């Protein structure tokens, strides 16, 4: 173990009588323990360096195990993270208690550099001001920007928006992976979905976004709802202990049925006869869509489905499944948004609760940006 005094303001001048720094070398044979106290750490640099002495100068113990060594460092940790919801708190973080924990910052280069500079000062200055350098805390845990998941978009605007809304609300940074010209206009998206048979409650066989995670296997998940469930399993809006405290267990169980219902509404919307939709979507009949003889019945079924969601919105008041944002909002709101903007039959007087809910989500931070990206 080599110890060397740190630089100080009093001894930094070249003409100072104490300008030369002290060095101590402490032999550490097999099974040695070195305890470094806070006062020593403040004044001295420490490190275990490679022993470059000739073999004949080393003892038998120093030559054991081929001269290799294993060092274990024991530290008292005062900063904590919860990776399931990306929270950080404690002595070294900005927020000191778990109840007010902040989000881990994965792309804040300025904060990473500030933390590195603080480390350097602590390691080399004996008069280090801990409060000035560390007092405010840091919410970064890596000294380099972490790899980000990749999202490949498709031509289906609703499918894309579902996934992007979930990533936005979960505060998961990601890169959009280029898939050439596969992302089309809203009109192309709609017509392409109609022509992609067979249908299964609003899902088609070819219009699927793909999410590639940063885990060891680089897991690929395909399909909007499949990605939503994947994200909810690995990065839940509320971890189990918080969900229990909020009484949200029933909402988590409801995710499956409500997600399926949102797709049933999407299926009904896509099967509305063209004359019942906005002029921008009027087109030639496509396979699987109803003829004019069944138009009234199809419109009626669609309105019944929408009435169910109006009742949900009236019952829950804040979001579609309760007072807190959930995966169901990510699945349903993009469908509602397309209906609001493209169905002449959607009127505030008829659907007041859904209108308020739609506006509430529209005003959430980042949602307008997502819609502009998709245009």
Short mmCIF file of C-alpha atoms in Angstrom, two decimals:
data_model
loop_
_atom_site.label_atom_id
_atom_site.label_comp_id
_atom_site.label_asym_id
_atom_site.label_seq_id
_atom_site.Cartn_x
_atom_site.Cartn_y
_atom_site.Cartn_z
CA UNK A 1 0.00 0.00 0.00
CA UNK A 2 1.44 3.39 -1.01
CA UNK A 3 0.34 6.57 0.75
CA UNK A 4 1.22 10.06 -0.43
CA UNK A 5 0.13 13.40 1.00
CA UNK A 6 -2.25 15.45 -1.10
CA UNK A 7 -1.46 18.91 -2.37
CA UNK A 8 -2.56 21.76 -0.14
CA UNK A 9 -2.73 25.52 -0.57
CA UNK A 10 -0.09 25.91 2.13
CA UNK A 11 2.45 23.59 0.44
CA UNK A 12 1.70 24.17 -3.25
CA UNK A 13 4.30 26.92 -3.79
CA UNK A 14 7.60 25.81 -5.31
CA UNK A 15 9.60 27.77 -2.67
CA UNK A 16 7.65 26.46 0.29
CA UNK A 17 9.79 24.50 2.79
CA UNK A 18 7.04 21.88 2.87
CA UNK A 19 6.60 21.71 -0.91
CA UNK A 20 7.89 18.13 -1.05
CA UNK A 21 5.06 15.67 -0.35
CA UNK A 22 5.48 12.75 2.00
CA UNK A 23 5.31 9.14 0.84
CA UNK A 24 4.82 5.97 2.91
CA UNK A 25 4.95 2.36 1.71
CA UNK A 26 3.27 -0.26 3.85
CA UNK A 27 3.91 -3.99 3.13
CA UNK A 28 0.66 -5.94 2.85
CA UNK A 29 1.31 -9.71 2.95
CA UNK A 30 -1.37 -12.38 2.39
CA UNK A 31 -4.60 -11.78 4.41
CA UNK A 32 -3.68 -8.17 5.22
CA UNK A 33 -6.35 -5.59 6.10
CA UNK A 34 -5.80 -1.85 5.71
CA UNK A 35 -8.31 0.45 7.43
CA UNK A 36 -8.43 3.95 5.95
CA UNK A 37 -10.00 6.49 8.32
CA UNK A 38 -11.70 9.70 7.18
CA UNK A 39 -8.92 11.95 8.52
CA UNK A 40 -6.25 9.92 6.72
CA UNK A 41 -8.32 9.89 3.53
CA UNK A 42 -8.61 13.67 3.71
CA UNK A 43 -4.83 14.21 3.85
CA UNK A 44 -3.38 11.24 1.96
CA UNK A 45 -3.75 9.63 -1.47
CA UNK A 46 -3.71 5.83 -1.33
CA UNK A 47 -3.31 2.97 -3.77
CA UNK A 48 -1.98 -0.56 -4.19
CA UNK A 49 0.59 -0.48 -6.95
CA UNK A 50 2.22 -3.29 -8.90
CA UNK A 51 5.39 -4.54 -7.17
CA UNK A 52 8.11 -4.17 -9.79
CA UNK A 53 11.03 -5.29 -7.57
CA UNK A 54 13.21 -8.12 -8.82
CA UNK A 55 12.00 -11.58 -7.75
CA UNK A 56 15.08 -12.17 -5.55
CA UNK A 57 14.10 -9.17 -3.43
CA UNK A 58 10.62 -10.52 -2.62
CA UNK A 59 9.65 -12.74 0.29
CA UNK A 60 8.10 -16.20 -0.10
CA UNK A 61 4.68 -14.80 0.83
CA UNK A 62 5.00 -12.06 -1.76
CA UNK A 63 5.74 -14.66 -4.43
CA UNK A 64 2.77 -16.90 -3.54
CA UNK A 65 -0.11 -17.31 -6.02
CA UNK A 66 2.18 -16.17 -8.82
CA UNK A 67 2.31 -12.69 -7.37
CA UNK A 68 -1.38 -12.11 -8.16
CA UNK A 69 -3.63 -10.31 -5.69
CA UNK A 70 -7.31 -9.82 -4.99
CA UNK A 71 -8.35 -6.61 -3.24
CA UNK A 72 -11.75 -6.15 -1.60
CA UNK A 73 -12.92 -2.64 -0.71
CA UNK A 74 -15.67 -2.15 1.87
CA UNK A 75 -17.58 1.12 1.78
CA UNK A 76 -20.55 2.54 3.63
CA UNK A 77 -23.09 3.45 0.94
CA UNK A 78 -25.30 6.48 1.51
CA UNK A 79 -26.86 6.89 -1.96
CA UNK A 80 -29.52 4.51 -3.27
CA UNK A 81 -31.30 3.73 -6.53
CA UNK A 82 -34.42 1.82 -7.48
CA UNK A 83 -33.88 0.60 -11.04
CA UNK A 84 -37.47 -0.58 -11.50
CA UNK A 85 -38.69 3.02 -11.53
CA UNK A 86 -35.33 4.76 -12.09
CA UNK A 87 -35.32 6.71 -8.82
CA UNK A 88 -32.30 7.95 -6.85
CA UNK A 89 -32.01 9.41 -3.34
CA UNK A 90 -29.63 9.70 -0.40
CA UNK A 91 -26.51 11.55 0.70
CA UNK A 92 -24.97 11.90 -2.76
CA UNK A 93 -28.23 12.61 -4.64
CA UNK A 94 -30.21 15.82 -5.00
CA UNK A 95 -33.10 14.43 -2.97
CA UNK A 96 -32.06 13.01 0.40
CA UNK A 97 -35.10 10.86 1.30
CA UNK A 98 -36.84 8.03 -0.55
CA UNK A 99 -40.21 9.74 -0.25
CA UNK A 100 -38.97 12.64 -2.41
CA UNK A 101 -36.62 10.60 -4.65
CA UNK A 102 -35.72 12.08 -8.03
CA UNK A 103 -35.27 10.45 -11.43
CA UNK A 104 -31.87 9.15 -12.52
CA UNK A 105 -30.49 11.42 -15.24
CA UNK A 106 -29.02 9.30 -17.99
CA UNK A 107 -28.12 11.99 -20.53
CA UNK A 108 -27.02 14.95 -18.41
CA UNK A 109 -23.48 15.37 -19.67
CA UNK A 110 -22.95 18.61 -17.70
CA UNK A 111 -23.84 16.92 -14.41
CA UNK A 112 -21.58 13.95 -15.21
CA UNK A 113 -18.67 16.31 -15.85
CA UNK A 114 -19.38 18.26 -12.64
CA UNK A 115 -19.32 15.03 -10.64
CA UNK A 116 -16.00 13.96 -12.22
CA UNK A 117 -14.46 17.35 -11.38
CA UNK A 118 -15.64 17.01 -7.78
CA UNK A 119 -14.09 13.53 -7.56
CA UNK A 120 -10.81 14.93 -8.85
CA UNK A 121 -10.76 17.75 -6.32
CA UNK A 122 -11.53 15.39 -3.43
CA UNK A 123 -8.75 13.02 -4.51
CA UNK A 124 -6.07 15.69 -4.80
CA UNK A 125 -6.91 18.51 -2.38
CA UNK A 126 -6.43 18.21 1.38
CA UNK A 127 -8.66 21.29 2.03
CA UNK A 128 -11.57 19.84 0.02
CA UNK A 129 -14.91 21.56 0.74
CA UNK A 130 -17.37 18.66 0.75
CA UNK A 131 -20.49 20.81 1.08
CA UNK A 132 -19.52 23.13 -1.77
CA UNK A 133 -18.70 20.30 -4.20
CA UNK A 134 -21.10 17.52 -3.18
CA UNK A 135 -23.72 19.24 -1.05
CA UNK A 136 -26.35 19.77 -3.76
CA UNK A 137 -25.98 16.13 -4.87
CA UNK A 138 -25.94 14.47 -8.29
CA UNK A 139 -28.67 12.42 -9.97
CA UNK A 140 -26.34 10.69 -12.45
CA UNK A 141 -24.88 7.25 -11.76
CA UNK A 142 -22.71 6.71 -14.85
CA UNK A 143 -19.74 8.76 -15.96
CA UNK A 144 -20.55 8.08 -19.62
CA UNK A 145 -23.90 8.27 -21.38
CA UNK A 146 -25.65 4.91 -21.14
CA UNK A 147 -26.74 3.01 -24.24
CA UNK A 148 -30.37 3.72 -25.11
CA UNK A 149 -33.09 1.36 -26.35
CA UNK A 150 -34.06 1.62 -30.02
CA UNK A 151 -37.58 2.03 -31.37
CA UNK A 152 -38.37 1.16 -34.99
CA UNK A 153 -41.55 2.91 -36.11
CA UNK A 154 -44.04 1.57 -38.65
CA UNK A 155 -46.68 3.14 -40.91
CA UNK A 156 -49.36 2.82 -38.23
CA UNK A 157 -49.58 6.17 -36.43
CA UNK A 158 -51.74 4.83 -33.60
CA UNK A 159 -49.36 1.94 -32.91
CA UNK A 160 -46.36 4.29 -32.93
CA UNK A 161 -48.03 6.82 -30.65
CA UNK A 162 -49.03 4.15 -28.14
CA UNK A 163 -45.42 3.07 -27.66
CA UNK A 164 -43.96 6.58 -27.75
CA UNK A 165 -46.50 7.79 -25.18
CA UNK A 166 -45.56 4.96 -22.84
CA UNK A 167 -41.83 5.69 -23.21
CA UNK A 168 -42.49 9.40 -22.63
CA UNK A 169 -44.53 8.86 -19.48
CA UNK A 170 -42.06 6.31 -18.10
CA UNK A 171 -39.22 8.77 -18.88
CA UNK A 172 -37.28 6.12 -20.81
CA UNK A 173 -34.85 7.72 -23.29
CA UNK A 174 -34.61 5.98 -26.66
CA UNK A 175 -33.31 6.37 -30.20
CA UNK A 176 -35.58 6.07 -33.23
CA UNK A 177 -34.12 3.47 -35.58
CA UNK A 178 -34.33 4.31 -39.26
CA UNK A 179 -36.44 1.90 -41.31
CA UNK A 180 -36.18 3.75 -44.58
CA UNK A 181 -39.50 5.02 -45.90
CA UNK A 182 -41.69 2.68 -43.90
CA UNK A 183 -43.27 5.46 -41.83
CA UNK A 184 -45.99 6.90 -44.04
CA UNK A 185 -48.57 9.66 -43.86
CA UNK A 186 -51.76 9.31 -41.83
CA UNK A 187 -53.74 8.49 -44.98
CA UNK A 188 -51.22 5.83 -46.05
CA UNK A 189 -51.21 4.43 -42.55
CA UNK A 190 -54.97 4.02 -42.49
CA UNK A 191 -55.31 2.55 -45.96
CA UNK A 192 -52.39 0.18 -45.45
CA UNK A 193 -53.97 -1.15 -42.25
CA UNK A 194 -57.27 -1.73 -44.01
CA UNK A 195 -55.53 -3.73 -46.72
CA UNK A 196 -53.58 -5.86 -44.23
CA UNK A 197 -55.70 -8.91 -43.54
CA UNK A 198 -56.58 -10.82 -41.48
CA UNK A 199 -57.60 -8.37 -38.80
CA UNK A 200 -57.62 -9.26 -35.13
CA UNK A 201 -59.24 -6.53 -33.05
CA UNK A 202 -57.43 -3.68 -34.73
CA UNK A 203 -54.06 -5.41 -35.11
CA UNK A 204 -52.56 -6.21 -38.50
CA UNK A 205 -49.84 -8.66 -39.41
CA UNK A 206 -47.35 -6.21 -40.92
CA UNK A 207 -47.80 -2.84 -39.18
CA UNK A 208 -45.82 -3.34 -35.99
CA UNK A 209 -43.32 -1.09 -34.24
CA UNK A 210 -40.32 -2.88 -32.73
CA UNK A 211 -38.63 -2.05 -29.42
CA UNK A 212 -35.06 -3.25 -28.82
CA UNK A 213 -33.99 -3.02 -25.17
CA UNK A 214 -30.47 -2.60 -23.81
CA UNK A 215 -30.43 -5.81 -21.77
CA UNK A 216 -27.79 -8.48 -22.29
CA UNK A 217 -29.87 -10.23 -24.95
CA UNK A 218 -30.94 -7.00 -26.71
CA UNK A 219 -34.54 -8.18 -26.40
CA UNK A 220 -36.74 -7.35 -29.41
CA UNK A 221 -40.46 -6.87 -28.76
CA UNK A 222 -42.80 -6.43 -31.74
CA UNK A 223 -46.27 -4.95 -31.76
CA UNK A 224 -47.68 -1.94 -29.93
CA UNK A 225 -49.57 -3.74 -27.16
CA UNK A 226 -46.82 -6.33 -26.73
CA UNK A 227 -44.36 -3.47 -26.17
CA UNK A 228 -46.72 -1.76 -23.69
CA UNK A 229 -46.96 -4.94 -21.61
CA UNK A 230 -43.20 -5.50 -21.85
CA UNK A 231 -42.51 -1.97 -20.61
CA UNK A 232 -45.06 -2.32 -17.83
CA UNK A 233 -43.45 -5.54 -16.63
CA UNK A 234 -39.87 -4.22 -16.61
CA UNK A 235 -40.48 -0.50 -15.98
CA UNK A 236 -43.86 -0.27 -14.20
CA UNK A 237 -45.49 3.10 -13.67
CA UNK A 238 -45.82 2.06 -10.03
CA UNK A 239 -43.66 -0.67 -8.43
CA UNK A 240 -45.63 -3.34 -6.51
CA UNK A 241 -45.12 -1.74 -3.10
CA UNK A 242 -46.36 1.66 -4.34
CA UNK A 243 -49.28 0.08 -6.21
CA UNK A 244 -50.32 -1.72 -3.02
CA UNK A 245 -50.14 1.50 -1.03
CA UNK A 246 -52.25 3.35 -3.59
CA UNK A 247 -54.71 0.50 -3.94
CA UNK A 248 -53.87 0.04 -7.62
CA UNK A 249 -53.74 -3.76 -7.73
CA UNK A 250 -57.15 -3.90 -9.36
CA UNK A 251 -55.96 -1.50 -12.07
CA UNK A 252 -52.99 -3.69 -12.90
CA UNK A 253 -55.34 -6.64 -13.30
CA UNK A 254 -57.64 -4.48 -15.41
CA UNK A 255 -54.83 -3.69 -17.88
CA UNK A 256 -55.45 -6.82 -19.92
CA UNK A 257 -59.20 -6.38 -20.40
CA UNK A 258 -59.10 -2.61 -20.99
CA UNK A 259 -56.20 -2.94 -23.44
CA UNK A 260 -58.24 -5.48 -25.39
CA UNK A 261 -61.24 -3.11 -25.28
CA UNK A 262 -59.14 -0.29 -26.69
CA UNK A 263 -58.27 -2.53 -29.62
CA UNK A 264 -61.91 -3.46 -30.12
CA UNK A 265 -62.70 0.25 -30.37
CA UNK A 266 -59.84 0.68 -32.84
CA UNK A 267 -61.17 -2.23 -34.89
CA UNK A 268 -64.66 -0.69 -34.92
CA UNK A 269 -63.23 2.69 -35.91
CA UNK A 270 -61.28 1.25 -38.82
CA UNK A 271 -64.37 -0.57 -40.04
CA UNK A 272 -66.61 2.48 -40.11
CA UNK A 273 -67.94 3.09 -43.63
CA UNK A 274 -66.02 5.87 -45.39
CA UNK A 275 -68.99 8.21 -45.55
CA UNK A 276 -69.17 8.20 -41.73
CA UNK A 277 -65.59 9.42 -41.38
CA UNK A 278 -63.89 12.71 -42.04
CA UNK A 279 -63.35 13.67 -45.67
CA UNK A 280 -59.58 13.11 -45.44
CA UNK A 281 -60.18 9.38 -45.01
CA UNK A 282 -62.82 8.84 -47.69
CA UNK A 283 -61.60 6.18 -50.08
CA UNK A 284 -62.64 3.18 -52.11
CA UNK A 285 -64.07 0.24 -50.12
CA UNK A 286 -61.40 -2.20 -48.97
CA UNK A 287 -61.66 -5.93 -48.30
CA UNK A 288 -63.35 -6.81 -45.04
CA UNK A 289 -65.10 -3.45 -44.60
CA UNK A 290 -68.91 -3.27 -44.50
CA UNK A 291 -71.01 -2.34 -47.49
CA UNK A 292 -73.49 0.54 -47.37
CA UNK A 293 -76.31 -1.86 -46.44
CA UNK A 294 -74.73 -2.50 -43.07
CA UNK A 295 -73.46 1.01 -42.46
CA UNK A 296 -76.03 2.06 -39.90
CA UNK A 297 -75.50 -1.08 -37.84
CA UNK A 298 -71.70 -0.66 -37.89
CA UNK A 299 -71.92 3.01 -36.87
CA UNK A 300 -74.30 2.04 -34.08
CA UNK A 301 -71.92 -0.59 -32.72
CA UNK A 302 -69.05 1.89 -32.88
CA UNK A 303 -71.06 4.48 -30.92
CA UNK A 304 -71.93 1.87 -28.29
CA UNK A 305 -68.23 1.09 -27.85
CA UNK A 306 -67.44 4.79 -27.50
CA UNK A 307 -70.29 5.20 -24.97
CA UNK A 308 -68.58 2.58 -22.77
CA UNK A 309 -65.40 4.67 -22.71
CA UNK A 310 -67.43 7.82 -22.00
CA UNK A 311 -68.76 6.02 -18.92
CA UNK A 312 -65.22 5.03 -17.88
CA UNK A 313 -64.08 8.65 -18.18
CA UNK A 314 -67.05 9.88 -16.14
CA UNK A 315 -66.45 7.28 -13.45
CA UNK A 316 -62.71 7.84 -13.09
CA UNK A 317 -62.61 11.66 -13.47
CA UNK A 318 -58.83 12.15 -13.87
CA UNK A 319 -57.53 9.43 -16.19
CA UNK A 320 -59.22 6.53 -17.92
CA UNK A 321 -58.51 4.00 -15.15
CA UNK A 322 -58.43 6.21 -12.06
CA UNK A 323 -56.58 9.11 -10.46
CA UNK A 324 -53.17 7.99 -11.74
CA UNK A 325 -51.75 7.52 -15.23
CA UNK A 326 -51.57 3.86 -16.29
CA UNK A 327 -50.75 1.67 -19.25
CA UNK A 328 -54.44 1.82 -20.24
CA UNK A 329 -54.09 5.53 -21.01
CA UNK A 330 -51.19 4.73 -23.36
CA UNK A 331 -53.30 2.13 -25.16
CA UNK A 332 -56.55 4.12 -25.36
CA UNK A 333 -55.67 7.81 -25.82
CA UNK A 334 -54.00 7.47 -29.26
CA UNK A 335 -57.17 5.72 -30.51
CA UNK A 336 -59.35 8.47 -29.03
CA UNK A 337 -57.10 11.15 -30.51
CA UNK A 338 -57.59 9.79 -34.02
CA UNK A 339 -61.35 9.60 -33.50
CA UNK A 340 -61.56 13.15 -32.09
CA UNK A 341 -59.75 14.63 -35.08
CA UNK A 342 -61.29 12.52 -37.85
CA UNK A 343 -64.85 11.56 -36.93
CA UNK A 344 -67.50 14.22 -37.58
CA UNK A 345 -69.77 12.50 -35.06
CA UNK A 346 -67.49 13.30 -32.12
CA UNK A 347 -68.97 16.34 -30.39
CA UNK A 348 -68.26 17.81 -26.97
CA UNK A 349 -71.99 17.86 -26.16
CA UNK A 350 -72.27 14.12 -26.77
CA UNK A 351 -68.98 13.05 -25.20
CA UNK A 352 -68.17 15.69 -22.55
CA UNK A 353 -66.09 13.42 -20.31
CA UNK A 354 -63.98 12.02 -23.14
CA UNK A 355 -63.49 15.55 -24.49
CA UNK A 356 -62.14 16.73 -21.13
CA UNK A 357 -59.96 13.63 -20.82
CA UNK A 358 -58.59 14.08 -24.33
CA UNK A 359 -57.71 17.72 -23.62
CA UNK A 360 -56.15 16.82 -20.26
CA UNK A 361 -53.77 14.33 -21.85
CA UNK A 362 -53.07 16.63 -24.79
CA UNK A 363 -51.75 19.22 -22.34
CA UNK A 364 -49.40 16.81 -20.58
CA UNK A 365 -45.74 17.62 -20.99
CA UNK A 366 -44.28 16.25 -24.22
CA UNK A 367 -47.51 14.97 -25.81
CA UNK A 368 -47.79 17.82 -28.32
CA UNK A 369 -44.19 17.14 -29.36
CA UNK A 370 -44.99 13.50 -30.04
CA UNK A 371 -47.93 14.46 -32.24
CA UNK A 372 -45.79 16.91 -34.19
CA UNK A 373 -43.14 14.22 -34.70
CA UNK A 374 -45.78 11.92 -36.19
CA UNK A 375 -47.11 14.47 -38.67
#
